[in-house]
Short mmCIF file of C-alpha atoms in Angstrom, two decimals:
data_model
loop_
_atom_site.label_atom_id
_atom_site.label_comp_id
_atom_site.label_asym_id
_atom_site.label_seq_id
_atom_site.Cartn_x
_atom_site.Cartn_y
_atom_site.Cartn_z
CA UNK P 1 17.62 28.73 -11.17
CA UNK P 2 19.98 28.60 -8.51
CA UNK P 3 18.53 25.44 -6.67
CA UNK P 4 21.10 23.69 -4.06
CA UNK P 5 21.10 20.06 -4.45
CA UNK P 6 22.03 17.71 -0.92
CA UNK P 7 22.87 14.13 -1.05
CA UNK P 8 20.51 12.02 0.38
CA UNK P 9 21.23 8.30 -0.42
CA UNK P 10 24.07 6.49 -1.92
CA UNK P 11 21.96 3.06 -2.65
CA UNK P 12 20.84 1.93 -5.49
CA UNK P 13 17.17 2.43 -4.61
CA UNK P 14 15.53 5.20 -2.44
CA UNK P 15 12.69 5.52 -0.70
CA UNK P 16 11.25 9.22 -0.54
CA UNK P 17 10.40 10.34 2.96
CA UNK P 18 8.18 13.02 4.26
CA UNK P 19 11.46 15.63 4.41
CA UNK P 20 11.44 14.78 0.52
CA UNK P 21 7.59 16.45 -0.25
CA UNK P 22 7.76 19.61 -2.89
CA UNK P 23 11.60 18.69 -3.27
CA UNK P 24 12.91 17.54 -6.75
CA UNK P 25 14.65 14.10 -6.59
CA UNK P 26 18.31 13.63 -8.52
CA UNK P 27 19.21 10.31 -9.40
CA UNK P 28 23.21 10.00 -10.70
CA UNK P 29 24.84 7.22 -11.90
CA UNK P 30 28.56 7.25 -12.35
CA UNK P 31 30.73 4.62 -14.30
CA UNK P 32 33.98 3.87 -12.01
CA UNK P 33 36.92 2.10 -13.48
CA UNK P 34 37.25 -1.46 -11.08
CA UNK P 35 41.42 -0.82 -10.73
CA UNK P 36 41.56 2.91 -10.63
CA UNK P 37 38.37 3.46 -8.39
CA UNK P 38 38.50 6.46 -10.74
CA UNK P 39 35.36 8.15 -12.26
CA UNK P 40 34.87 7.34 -16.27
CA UNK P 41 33.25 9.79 -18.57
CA UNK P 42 30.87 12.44 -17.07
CA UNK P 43 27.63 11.01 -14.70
CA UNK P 44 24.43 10.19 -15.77
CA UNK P 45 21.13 12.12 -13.82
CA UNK P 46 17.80 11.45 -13.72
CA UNK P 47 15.27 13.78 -12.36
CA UNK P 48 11.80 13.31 -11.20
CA UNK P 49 8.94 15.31 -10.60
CA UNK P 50 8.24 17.23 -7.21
CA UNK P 51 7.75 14.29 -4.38
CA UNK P 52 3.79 14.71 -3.59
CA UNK P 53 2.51 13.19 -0.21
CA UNK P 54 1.75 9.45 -0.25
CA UNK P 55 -2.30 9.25 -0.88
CA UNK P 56 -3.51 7.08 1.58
CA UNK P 57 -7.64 5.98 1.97
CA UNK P 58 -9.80 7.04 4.40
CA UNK P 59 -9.91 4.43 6.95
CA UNK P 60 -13.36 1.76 6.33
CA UNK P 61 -14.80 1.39 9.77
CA UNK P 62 -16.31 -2.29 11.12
CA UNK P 63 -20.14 -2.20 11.56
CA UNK P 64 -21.66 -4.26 13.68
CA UNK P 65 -24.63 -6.17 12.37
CA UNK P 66 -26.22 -7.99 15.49
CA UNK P 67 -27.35 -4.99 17.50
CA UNK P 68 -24.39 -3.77 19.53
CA UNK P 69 -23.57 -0.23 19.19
CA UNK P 70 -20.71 -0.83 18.67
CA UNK P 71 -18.54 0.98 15.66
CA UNK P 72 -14.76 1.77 15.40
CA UNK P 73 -11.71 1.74 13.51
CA UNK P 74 -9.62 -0.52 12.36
CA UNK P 75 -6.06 0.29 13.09
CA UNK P 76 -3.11 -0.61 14.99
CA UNK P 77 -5.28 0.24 18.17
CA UNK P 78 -6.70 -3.22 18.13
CA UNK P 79 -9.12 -5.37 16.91
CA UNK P 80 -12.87 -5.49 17.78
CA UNK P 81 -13.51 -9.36 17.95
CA UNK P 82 -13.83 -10.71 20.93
CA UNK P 83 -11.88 -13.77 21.99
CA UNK P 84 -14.76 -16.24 20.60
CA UNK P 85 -14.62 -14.46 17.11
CA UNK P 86 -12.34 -13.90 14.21
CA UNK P 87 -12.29 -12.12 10.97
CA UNK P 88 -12.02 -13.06 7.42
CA UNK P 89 -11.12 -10.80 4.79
CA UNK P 90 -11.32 -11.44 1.24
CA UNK P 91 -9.63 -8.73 -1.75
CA UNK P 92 -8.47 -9.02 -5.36
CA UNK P 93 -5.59 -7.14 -4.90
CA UNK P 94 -5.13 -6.80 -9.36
CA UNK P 95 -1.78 -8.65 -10.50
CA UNK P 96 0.81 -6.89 -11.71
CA UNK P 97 0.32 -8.30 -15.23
CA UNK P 98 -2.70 -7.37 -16.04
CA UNK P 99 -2.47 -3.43 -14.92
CA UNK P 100 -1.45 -2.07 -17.80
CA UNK P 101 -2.00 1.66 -19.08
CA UNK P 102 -3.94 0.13 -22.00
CA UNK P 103 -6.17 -1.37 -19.56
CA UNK P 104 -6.33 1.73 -16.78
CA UNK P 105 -5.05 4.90 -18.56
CA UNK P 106 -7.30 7.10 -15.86
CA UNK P 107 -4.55 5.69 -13.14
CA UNK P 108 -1.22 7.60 -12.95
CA UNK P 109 1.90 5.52 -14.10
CA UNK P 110 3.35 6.13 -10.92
CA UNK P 111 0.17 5.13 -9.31
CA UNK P 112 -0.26 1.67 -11.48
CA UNK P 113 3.21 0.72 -10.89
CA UNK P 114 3.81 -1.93 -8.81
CA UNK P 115 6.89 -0.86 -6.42
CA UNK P 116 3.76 1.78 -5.22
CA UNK P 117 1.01 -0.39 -5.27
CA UNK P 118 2.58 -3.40 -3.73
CA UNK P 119 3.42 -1.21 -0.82
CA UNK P 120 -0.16 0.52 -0.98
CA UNK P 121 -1.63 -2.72 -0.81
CA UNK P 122 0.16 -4.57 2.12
CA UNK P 123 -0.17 -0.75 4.19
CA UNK P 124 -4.32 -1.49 3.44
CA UNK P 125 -4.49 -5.19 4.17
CA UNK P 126 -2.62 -4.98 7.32
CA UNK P 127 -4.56 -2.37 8.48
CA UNK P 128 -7.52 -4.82 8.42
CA UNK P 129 -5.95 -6.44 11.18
CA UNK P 130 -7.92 -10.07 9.68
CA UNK P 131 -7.38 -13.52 11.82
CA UNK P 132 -7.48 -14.81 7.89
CA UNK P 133 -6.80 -13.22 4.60
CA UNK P 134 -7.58 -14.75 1.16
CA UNK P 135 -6.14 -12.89 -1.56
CA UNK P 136 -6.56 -13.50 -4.98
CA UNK P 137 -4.24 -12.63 -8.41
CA UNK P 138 -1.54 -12.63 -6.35
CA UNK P 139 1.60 -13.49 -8.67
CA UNK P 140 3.85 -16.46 -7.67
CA UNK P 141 7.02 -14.35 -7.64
CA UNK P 142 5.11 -11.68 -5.74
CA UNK P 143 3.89 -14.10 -3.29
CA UNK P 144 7.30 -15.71 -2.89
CA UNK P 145 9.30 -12.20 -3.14
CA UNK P 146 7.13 -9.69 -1.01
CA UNK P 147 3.44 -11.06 0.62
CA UNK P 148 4.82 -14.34 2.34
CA UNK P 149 7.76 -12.49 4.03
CA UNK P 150 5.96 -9.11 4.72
CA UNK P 151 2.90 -10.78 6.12
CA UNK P 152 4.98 -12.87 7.97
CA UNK P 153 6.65 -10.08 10.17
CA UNK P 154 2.75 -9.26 11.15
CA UNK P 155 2.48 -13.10 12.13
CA UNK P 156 0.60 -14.67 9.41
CA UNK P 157 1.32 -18.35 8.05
CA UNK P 158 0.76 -18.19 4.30
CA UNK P 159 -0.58 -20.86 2.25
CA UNK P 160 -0.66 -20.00 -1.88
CA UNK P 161 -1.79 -22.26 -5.03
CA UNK P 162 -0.73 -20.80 -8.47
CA UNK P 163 -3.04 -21.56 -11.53
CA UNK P 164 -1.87 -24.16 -13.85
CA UNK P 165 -0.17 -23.37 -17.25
CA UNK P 166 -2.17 -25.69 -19.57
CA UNK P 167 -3.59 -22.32 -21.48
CA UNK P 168 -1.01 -19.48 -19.85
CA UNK P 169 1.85 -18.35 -22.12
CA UNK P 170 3.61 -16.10 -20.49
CA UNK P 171 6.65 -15.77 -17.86
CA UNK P 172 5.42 -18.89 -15.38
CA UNK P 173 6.65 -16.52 -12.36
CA UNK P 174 4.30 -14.13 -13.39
CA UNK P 175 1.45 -16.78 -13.34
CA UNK P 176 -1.60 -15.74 -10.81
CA UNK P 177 -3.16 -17.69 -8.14
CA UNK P 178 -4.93 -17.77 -4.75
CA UNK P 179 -2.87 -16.81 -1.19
CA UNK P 180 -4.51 -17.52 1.96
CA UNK P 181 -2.83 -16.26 5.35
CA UNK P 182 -4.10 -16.97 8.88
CA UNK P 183 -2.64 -15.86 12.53
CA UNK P 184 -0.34 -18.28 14.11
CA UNK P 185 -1.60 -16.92 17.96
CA UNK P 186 -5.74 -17.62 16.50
CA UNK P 187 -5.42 -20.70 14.15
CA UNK P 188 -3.22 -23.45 13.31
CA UNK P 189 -2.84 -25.26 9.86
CA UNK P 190 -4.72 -28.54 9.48
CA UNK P 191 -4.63 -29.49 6.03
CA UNK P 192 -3.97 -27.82 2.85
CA UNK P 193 -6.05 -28.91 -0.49
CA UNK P 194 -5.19 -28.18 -3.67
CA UNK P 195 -8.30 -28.05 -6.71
CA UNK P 196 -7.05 -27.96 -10.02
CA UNK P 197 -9.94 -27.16 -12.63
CA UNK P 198 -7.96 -28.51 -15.49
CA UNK P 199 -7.50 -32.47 -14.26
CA UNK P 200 -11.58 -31.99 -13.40
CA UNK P 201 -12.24 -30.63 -16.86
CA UNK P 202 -10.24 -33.37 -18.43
CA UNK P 203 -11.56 -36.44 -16.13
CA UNK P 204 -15.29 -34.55 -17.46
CA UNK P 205 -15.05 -34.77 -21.03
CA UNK P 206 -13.46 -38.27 -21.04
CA UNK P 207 -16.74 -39.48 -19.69
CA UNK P 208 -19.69 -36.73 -20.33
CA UNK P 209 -18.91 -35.60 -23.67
CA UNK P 210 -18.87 -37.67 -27.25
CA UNK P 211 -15.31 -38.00 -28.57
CA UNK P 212 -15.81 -35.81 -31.72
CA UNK P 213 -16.56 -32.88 -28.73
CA UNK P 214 -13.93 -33.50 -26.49
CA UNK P 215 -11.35 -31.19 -28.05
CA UNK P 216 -14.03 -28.48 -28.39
CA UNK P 217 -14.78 -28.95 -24.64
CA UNK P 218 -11.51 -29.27 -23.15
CA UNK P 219 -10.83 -25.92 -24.63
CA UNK P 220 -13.56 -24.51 -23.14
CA UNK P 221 -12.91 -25.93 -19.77
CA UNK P 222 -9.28 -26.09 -19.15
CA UNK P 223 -9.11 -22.13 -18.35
CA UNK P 224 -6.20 -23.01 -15.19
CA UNK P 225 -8.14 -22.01 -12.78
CA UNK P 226 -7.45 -23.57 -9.30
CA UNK P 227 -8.96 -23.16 -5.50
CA UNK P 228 -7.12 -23.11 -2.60
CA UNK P 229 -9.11 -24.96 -0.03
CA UNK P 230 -7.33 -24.58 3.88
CA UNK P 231 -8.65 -26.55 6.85
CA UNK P 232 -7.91 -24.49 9.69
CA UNK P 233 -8.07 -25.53 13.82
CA UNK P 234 -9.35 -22.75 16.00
CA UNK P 235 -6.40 -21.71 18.67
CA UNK P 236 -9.71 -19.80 20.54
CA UNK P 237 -12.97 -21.26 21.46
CA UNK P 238 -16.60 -20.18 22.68
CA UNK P 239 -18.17 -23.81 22.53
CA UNK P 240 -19.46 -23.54 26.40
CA UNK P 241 -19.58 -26.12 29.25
CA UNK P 242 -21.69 -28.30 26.54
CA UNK P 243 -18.67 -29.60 24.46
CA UNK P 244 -15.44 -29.07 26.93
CA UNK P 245 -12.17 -29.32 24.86
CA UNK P 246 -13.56 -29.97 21.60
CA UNK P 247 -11.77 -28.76 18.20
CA UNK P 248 -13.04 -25.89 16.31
CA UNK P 249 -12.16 -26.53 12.47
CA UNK P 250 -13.34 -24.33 9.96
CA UNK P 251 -12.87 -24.76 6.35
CA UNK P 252 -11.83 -21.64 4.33
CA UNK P 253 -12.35 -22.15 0.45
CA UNK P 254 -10.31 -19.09 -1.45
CA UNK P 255 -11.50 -19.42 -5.28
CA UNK P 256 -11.31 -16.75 -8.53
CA UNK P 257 -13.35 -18.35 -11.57
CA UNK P 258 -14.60 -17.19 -15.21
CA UNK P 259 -16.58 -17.97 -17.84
CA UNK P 260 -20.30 -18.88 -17.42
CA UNK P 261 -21.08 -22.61 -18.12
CA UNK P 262 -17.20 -23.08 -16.56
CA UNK P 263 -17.91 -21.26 -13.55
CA UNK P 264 -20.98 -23.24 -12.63
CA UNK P 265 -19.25 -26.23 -12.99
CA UNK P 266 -16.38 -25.32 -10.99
CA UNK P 267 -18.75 -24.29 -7.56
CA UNK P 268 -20.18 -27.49 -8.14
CA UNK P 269 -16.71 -29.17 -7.58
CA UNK P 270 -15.77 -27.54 -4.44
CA UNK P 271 -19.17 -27.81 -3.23
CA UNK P 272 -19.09 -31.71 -3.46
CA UNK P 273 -15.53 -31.70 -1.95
CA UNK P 274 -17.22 -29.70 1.33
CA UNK P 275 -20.07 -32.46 1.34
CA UNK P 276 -17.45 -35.09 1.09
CA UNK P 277 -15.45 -33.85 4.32
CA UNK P 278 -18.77 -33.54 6.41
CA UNK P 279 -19.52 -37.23 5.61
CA UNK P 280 -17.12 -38.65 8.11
CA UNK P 281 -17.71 -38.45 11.90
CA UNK P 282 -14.75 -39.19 13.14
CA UNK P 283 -12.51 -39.61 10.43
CA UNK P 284 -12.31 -36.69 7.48
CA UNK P 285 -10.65 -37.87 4.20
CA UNK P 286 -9.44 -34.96 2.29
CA UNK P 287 -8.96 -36.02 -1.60
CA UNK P 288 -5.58 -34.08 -2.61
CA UNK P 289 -5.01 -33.07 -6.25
CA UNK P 290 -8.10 -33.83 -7.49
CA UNK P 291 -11.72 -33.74 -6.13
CA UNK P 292 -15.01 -35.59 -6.39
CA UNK P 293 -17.21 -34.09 -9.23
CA UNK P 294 -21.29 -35.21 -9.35
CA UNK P 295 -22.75 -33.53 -12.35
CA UNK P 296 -25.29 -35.36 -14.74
CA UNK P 297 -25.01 -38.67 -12.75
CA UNK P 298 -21.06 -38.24 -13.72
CA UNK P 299 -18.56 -38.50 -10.43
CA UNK P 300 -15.13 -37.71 -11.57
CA UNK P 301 -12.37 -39.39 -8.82
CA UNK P 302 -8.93 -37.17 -8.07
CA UNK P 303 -6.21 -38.85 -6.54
CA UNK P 304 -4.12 -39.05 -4.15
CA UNK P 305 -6.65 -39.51 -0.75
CA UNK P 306 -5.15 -38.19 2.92
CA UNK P 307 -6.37 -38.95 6.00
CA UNK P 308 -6.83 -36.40 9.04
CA UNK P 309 -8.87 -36.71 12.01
CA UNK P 310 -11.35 -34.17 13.03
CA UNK P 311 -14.65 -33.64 13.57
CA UNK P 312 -17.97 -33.49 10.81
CA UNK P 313 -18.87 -29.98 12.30
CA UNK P 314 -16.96 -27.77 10.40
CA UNK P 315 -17.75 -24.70 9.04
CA UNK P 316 -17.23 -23.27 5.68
CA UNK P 317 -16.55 -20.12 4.41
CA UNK P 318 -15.62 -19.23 0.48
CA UNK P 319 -14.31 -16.47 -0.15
CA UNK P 320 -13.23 -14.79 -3.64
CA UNK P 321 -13.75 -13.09 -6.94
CA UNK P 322 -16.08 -14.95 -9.17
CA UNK P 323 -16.33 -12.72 -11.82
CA UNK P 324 -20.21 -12.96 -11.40
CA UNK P 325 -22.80 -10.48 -10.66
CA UNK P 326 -25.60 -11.02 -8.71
CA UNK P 327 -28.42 -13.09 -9.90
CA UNK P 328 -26.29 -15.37 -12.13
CA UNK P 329 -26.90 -18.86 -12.17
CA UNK P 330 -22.95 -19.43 -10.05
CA UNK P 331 -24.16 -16.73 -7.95
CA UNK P 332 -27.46 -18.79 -7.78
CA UNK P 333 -26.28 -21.87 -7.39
CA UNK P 334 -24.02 -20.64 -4.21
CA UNK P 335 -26.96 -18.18 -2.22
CA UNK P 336 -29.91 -20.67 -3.37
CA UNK P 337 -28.87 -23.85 -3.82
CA UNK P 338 -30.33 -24.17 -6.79
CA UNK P 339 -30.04 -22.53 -10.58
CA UNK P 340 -33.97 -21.86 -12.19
CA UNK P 341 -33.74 -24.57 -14.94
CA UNK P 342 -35.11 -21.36 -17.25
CA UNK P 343 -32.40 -19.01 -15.80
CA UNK P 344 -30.76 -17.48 -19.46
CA UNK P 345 -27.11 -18.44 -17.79
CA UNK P 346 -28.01 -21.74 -18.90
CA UNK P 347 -28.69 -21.25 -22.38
CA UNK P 348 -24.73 -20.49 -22.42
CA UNK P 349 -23.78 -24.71 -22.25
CA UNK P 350 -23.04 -25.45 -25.85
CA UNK P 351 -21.50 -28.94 -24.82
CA UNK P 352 -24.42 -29.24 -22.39
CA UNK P 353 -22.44 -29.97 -19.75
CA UNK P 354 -24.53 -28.90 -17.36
CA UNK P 355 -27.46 -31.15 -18.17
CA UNK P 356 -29.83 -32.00 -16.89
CA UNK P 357 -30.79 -28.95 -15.40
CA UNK P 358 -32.29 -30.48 -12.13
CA UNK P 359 -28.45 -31.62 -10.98
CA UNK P 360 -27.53 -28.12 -10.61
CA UNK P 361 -28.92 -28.48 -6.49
CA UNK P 362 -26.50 -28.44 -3.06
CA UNK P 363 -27.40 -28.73 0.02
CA UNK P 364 -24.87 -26.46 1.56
CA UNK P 365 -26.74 -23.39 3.83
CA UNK P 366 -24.58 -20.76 2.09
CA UNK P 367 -25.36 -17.28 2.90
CA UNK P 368 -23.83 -14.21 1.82
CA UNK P 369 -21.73 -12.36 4.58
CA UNK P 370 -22.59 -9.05 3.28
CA UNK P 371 -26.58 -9.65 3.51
CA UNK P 372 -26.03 -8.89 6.93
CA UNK P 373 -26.16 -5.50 6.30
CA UNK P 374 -30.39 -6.07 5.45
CA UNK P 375 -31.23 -7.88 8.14
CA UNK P 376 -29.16 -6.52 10.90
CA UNK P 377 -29.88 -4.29 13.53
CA UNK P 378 -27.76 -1.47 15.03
CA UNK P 379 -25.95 1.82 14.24
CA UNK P 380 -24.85 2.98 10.89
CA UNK P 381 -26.46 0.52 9.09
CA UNK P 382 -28.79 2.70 7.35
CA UNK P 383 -26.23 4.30 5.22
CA UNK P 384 -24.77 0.92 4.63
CA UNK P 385 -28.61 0.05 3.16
CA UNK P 386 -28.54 2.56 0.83
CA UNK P 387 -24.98 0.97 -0.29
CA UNK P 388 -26.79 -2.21 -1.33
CA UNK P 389 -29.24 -4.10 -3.70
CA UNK P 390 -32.33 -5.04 -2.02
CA UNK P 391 -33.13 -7.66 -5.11
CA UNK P 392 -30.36 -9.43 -4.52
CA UNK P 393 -29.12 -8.99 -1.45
CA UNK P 394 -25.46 -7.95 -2.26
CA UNK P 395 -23.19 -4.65 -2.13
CA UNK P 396 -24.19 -2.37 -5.24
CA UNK P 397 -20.55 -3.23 -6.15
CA UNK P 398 -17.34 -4.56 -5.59
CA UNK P 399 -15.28 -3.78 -8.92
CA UNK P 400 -15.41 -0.04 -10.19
CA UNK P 401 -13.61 0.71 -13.46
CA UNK P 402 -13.96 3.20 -16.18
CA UNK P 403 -16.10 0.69 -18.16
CA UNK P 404 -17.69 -1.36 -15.50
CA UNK P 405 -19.23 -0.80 -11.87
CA UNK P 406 -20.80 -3.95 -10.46
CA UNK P 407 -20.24 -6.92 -7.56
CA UNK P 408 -18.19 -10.06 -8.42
CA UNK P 409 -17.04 -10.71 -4.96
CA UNK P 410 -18.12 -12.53 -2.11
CA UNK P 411 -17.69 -13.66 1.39
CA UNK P 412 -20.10 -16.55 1.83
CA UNK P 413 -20.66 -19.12 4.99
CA UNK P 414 -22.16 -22.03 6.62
CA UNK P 415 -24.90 -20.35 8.12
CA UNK P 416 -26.09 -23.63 10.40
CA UNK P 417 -22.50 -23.06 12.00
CA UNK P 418 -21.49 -19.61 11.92
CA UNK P 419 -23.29 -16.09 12.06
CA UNK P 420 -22.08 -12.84 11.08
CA UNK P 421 -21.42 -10.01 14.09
CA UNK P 422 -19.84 -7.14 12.08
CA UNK P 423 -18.66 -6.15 8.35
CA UNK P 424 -16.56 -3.89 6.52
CA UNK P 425 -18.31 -0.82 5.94
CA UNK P 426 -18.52 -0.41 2.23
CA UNK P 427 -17.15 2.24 -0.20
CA UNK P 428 -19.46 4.94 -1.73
CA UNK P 429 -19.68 5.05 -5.24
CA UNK P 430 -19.54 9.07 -5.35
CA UNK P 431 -16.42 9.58 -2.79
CA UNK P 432 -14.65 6.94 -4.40
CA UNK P 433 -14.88 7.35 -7.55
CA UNK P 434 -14.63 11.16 -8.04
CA UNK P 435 -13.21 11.72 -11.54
CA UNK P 436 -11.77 8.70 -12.48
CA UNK P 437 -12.00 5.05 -11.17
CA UNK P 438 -10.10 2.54 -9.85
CA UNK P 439 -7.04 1.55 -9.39
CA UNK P 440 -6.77 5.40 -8.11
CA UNK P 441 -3.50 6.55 -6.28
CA UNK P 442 -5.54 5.48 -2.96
CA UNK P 443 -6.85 2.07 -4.10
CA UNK P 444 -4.42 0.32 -5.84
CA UNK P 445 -6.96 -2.51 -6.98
CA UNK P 446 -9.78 -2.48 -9.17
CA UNK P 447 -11.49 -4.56 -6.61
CA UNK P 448 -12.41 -3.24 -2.98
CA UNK P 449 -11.59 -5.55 0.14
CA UNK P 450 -14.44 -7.60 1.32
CA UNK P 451 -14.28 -8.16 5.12
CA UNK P 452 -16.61 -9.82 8.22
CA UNK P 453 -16.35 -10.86 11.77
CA UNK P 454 -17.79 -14.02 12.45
CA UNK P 455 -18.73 -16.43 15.58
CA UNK P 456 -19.06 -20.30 15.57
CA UNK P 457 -22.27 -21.73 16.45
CA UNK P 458 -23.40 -24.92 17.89
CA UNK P 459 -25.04 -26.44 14.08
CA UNK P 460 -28.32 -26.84 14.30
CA UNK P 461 -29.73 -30.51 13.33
#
C-alpha cells in the first residue's frame, strides 16, 4: 500500500518508543556467510501489530490515617514520611510460571508476557517509593536476572529465600520464593533467617503423628513453602531524649502459605520464632535453618543457633499472601490470637495435627495495617470505608480474577511498638475491573500492592 519502511535498530532486541505509536514494527533477520560477510538466501521478517501506548495505572495516593490532612502522590516528587517513619510495602507480583493463557485468557498475550510485565511491575513498585519491599512469587532466576540489579540502581539491598524442591518438579530456576528489599540510606541488615516448612513438617510427624500416618502427613505438610524472616537496624530514629542512642530493630517477616490445616501450622512457627527473639534482653539468639515449633505440647528444635546482640524491643511486621480470606482460622489465629475451637477451619485436620484445639493461642499484639482505615480519622477516608469489610476489618479484596474476588493479603504489626500514620489507598472494584480482571495491561498481577507508613513507639509494659 505504498508504506515507507525506516530502520530503526540493528540489535537483536528493541524497545518501542513513543515515536514508534500507530507505526508497524519490521523485524528482519538475515543469514550472513562468517568468511564472505555476504548475505545467504533471502531475509526473514516479522511484523507486528500497530505499537499502542504503554497502559500505565492511575497513580494510588497515601492516606493518612491519624488525622493529618494530609494526602498526596506518590512519585518521584518525594516521599511523605517524615524522618521518624518508614514504609513497608507488601505485593504478589504473579510468577512468570504460573501466568499462563489457560489460567488468564481475559489478559492479552502481550499483556501476560513477562518481558512487559516485568517492566510494568518494577515501573509500579518503584513508584511506591517503600523504605522496605517484600515481594512474593518472585522466581529465583528473575530475582537473580532483573529485581536484585534493577532495585539496586534505586538503592535497595535485596535479601531473597526460594521455596524448597521436596514436591516442585519443574525447571529449579523457575522455582518461587520470597524477596525482601530495604534502603541502604534508612536501614541496615542485621540478620537474615531462613524458615523452611519442610524440615518443620518432617521434625512434626517424627514426633506428633503414629508411624503408620507419617507418610500420609508428610505429604500433606511438606508443600516447600519457606519465610523469609529479616532483622533490620533503623539508620533513622524518633526515640526522644528518654533513650539517647539506642538501636531501633524491627523484624520484617515476608511469608506466602497454602492449604488450611498447613497454613495454621506454619503462623504458628514463625510466631514462636518472634517470641523466641523477644526472650533475650541483651542477647537475641536467632535459630538459622530451622525454628522452634510448640504445638500440642510438641517443640520441634532447628539447627544451627547464631548469636547477635540487640535489644528485646523489636517490632514485628509480617507481611504477605496467605492465601486466606478473612475470618479463617490463620487469619484468626494472626488478628486474634486465638482460633474458636468450633471455627469449621478446624474440622479440615485429618492427622489432627492441630490438637488440642486450646494450643492454637499467641500472645503477639498483631493488628492488621489496613484496619486503620476504620478507626482513623482524617480526609478521604470515607471512600476508603466503603472499600472495606466492617465484619472483619480488612480491604473487600486484594486478589481479583475472573473466578475469584476476595483478600488474601496482609500487612500486619506489633501494635505495642508501632502505629500506623498512612496507607495505600485501595483499588475500586468497578474502575479496576471494567470488563475483564486482572492481570489487565495496567496491573500486571493478580494481586494489588499492599502498602503503610508506620512510626516506632516506646512498647507499652
Amino acid at each position: 500500500g505504498g508504506e515507507t519502511w525506516f530502520e530503526v535498530g540493528r540489535s537483536k532486541t528493541y524497545t518501542p518508543t513513543t515515536d514508534d505509536i500507530g507505526h508497524v514494527l519490521k523485524f528482519e533477520c538475515v543469514v550472513i556467510d562468517a568468511e564472505t560477510k555476504l548475505p545467504v538466501g533471502h531475509p526473514n521478517t516479522l511484523l507486528t501489530s500497530r505499537v499502542i501506548p504503554a497502559p500505565s495505572p492511575s497513580p494510588r495516593r497515601l492516606i493518612s490515617v491519624g488525622g493529618a490532612d494530609m494526602m498526596g502522590q506518590l512519585d518521584s516528587d518525594g516521599r511523605l514520611s517524615s524522618s521518624g517513619t518508614f514504609t513497608v510495602l507488601s505485593y504478589n507480583i504473579l510468577s512468570d510460571s504460573y501466568a499462563s493463557s489457560e489460567l488468564y485468557s481475559y489478559c492479552p498475550s502481550w499483556a501476560l508476557s513477562w518481558p512487559y510485565r516485568r517492566q510494568n511491575l518494577l515501573r509500579e513498585i518503584v513508584g511506591y517509593r517503600a523504605d522496605i519491599v517484600c515481594l512474593q512469587e518472585v522466581q529465583c532466576d528473575h530475582f537473580d536476572e532483573f529485581f536484585a540489579p534493577e532495585l539496586d540502581k534505586h538503592g535497595y539491598q535485596a535479601l531473597y529465600k526460594r521455596k524448597t524442591n521436596e514436591v516442585y518438579s519443574g525447571n529449579i530456576h523457575t522455582i518461587d520464593g520470597c524477596a525482601t528489599f530495604f534502603r541502604r540510606d534508612r536501614f541496615s541488615h542485621v540478620k537474615k533467617y531462613e524458615v523452611e516448612f519442610n524440615k518443620a513438617a518432617q521434625s512434626l510427624t517424627e514426633v506428633a503423628v503414629q508411624t503408620t500416618q507419617k507418610k500420609v502427613a508428610l505429604n500433606r505438610l511438606v508443600k516447600d513453602n519457606v519465610a523469609l524472616i529479616v532483622v533490620l537496624e533503623a539508620k533513622f530514629t524518633n526515640q526522644g531524649a528518654d533513650n539517647p542512642g539506642k538501636r531501633q530493630l524491627l523484624c520484617v517477616v515476608n511469608v506466602q502459605q497454602e492449604l488450611k490445616d498447613v497454613k495454621i501450622w506454619q503462623v504458628l512457627i514463625f510466631l514462636h520464632v518472634y517470641n523466641y527473639l523477644c526472650m533475650h534482653v541483651s542477647i537475641i539468639q536467632i535459630i538459622a535453618h530451622s525454628v522452634f515449633l510448640m504445638l500440642n505440647q510438641v517443640h520441634t528444635l532447628l539447627k544451627g543457633l547464631e548469636k547477635i546482640a540487640a535489644s528485646a524491643d523489636i517490632p514485628m511486621l509480617v507481611c504477605g499472601d496467605f492465601n486466606s480470606v478473612p475470618g479463617s482460622a490463620p487469619h484468626s489465629l494472626l488478628a486474634m490470637g486465638k482460633v474458636d475451637p468450633l471455627h469449621p477451619d478446624l474440622l479440615v485436620d485429618p492427622l489432627a495435627i492441630l490438637r488440642p484445639h486450646s494450643k492454637l493461642t499467641h500472645q503477639l499484639p498483631l493488628v492488621s495495617a489496613y484496619s486503620a482505615f476504620l478507626r482513623g480519622v482524617g480526609l478521604g477516608l470515607e471512600q476508603q470505608r466503603r472499600r472495606m469489610d466492617p465484619a472483619t476489618n480488612e480491604p473487600l479484596f486484594t486478589n481479583c480474577t475472573r473466578d475469584f474476588i476476595g483478600t488474601l493479603d496482609y500487612i500486619f504489626y506489633t501494635a505495642d511498638s508501632l502505629t500506623v500514620e498512612s496507607l495505600l489507598e485501595l483499588l475500586d472494584e468497578d474502575s479496576l475491573r471494567k470488563d475483564t480482571a486482572l492481570p489487565s495491561p495496567e496491573w500486571s498481577s493478580d494481586h494489588i500492592a499492599l502498602l503503610a507508613e508506620f512510626r516506632c513507639v516506646p512498647r507499652t509494659r
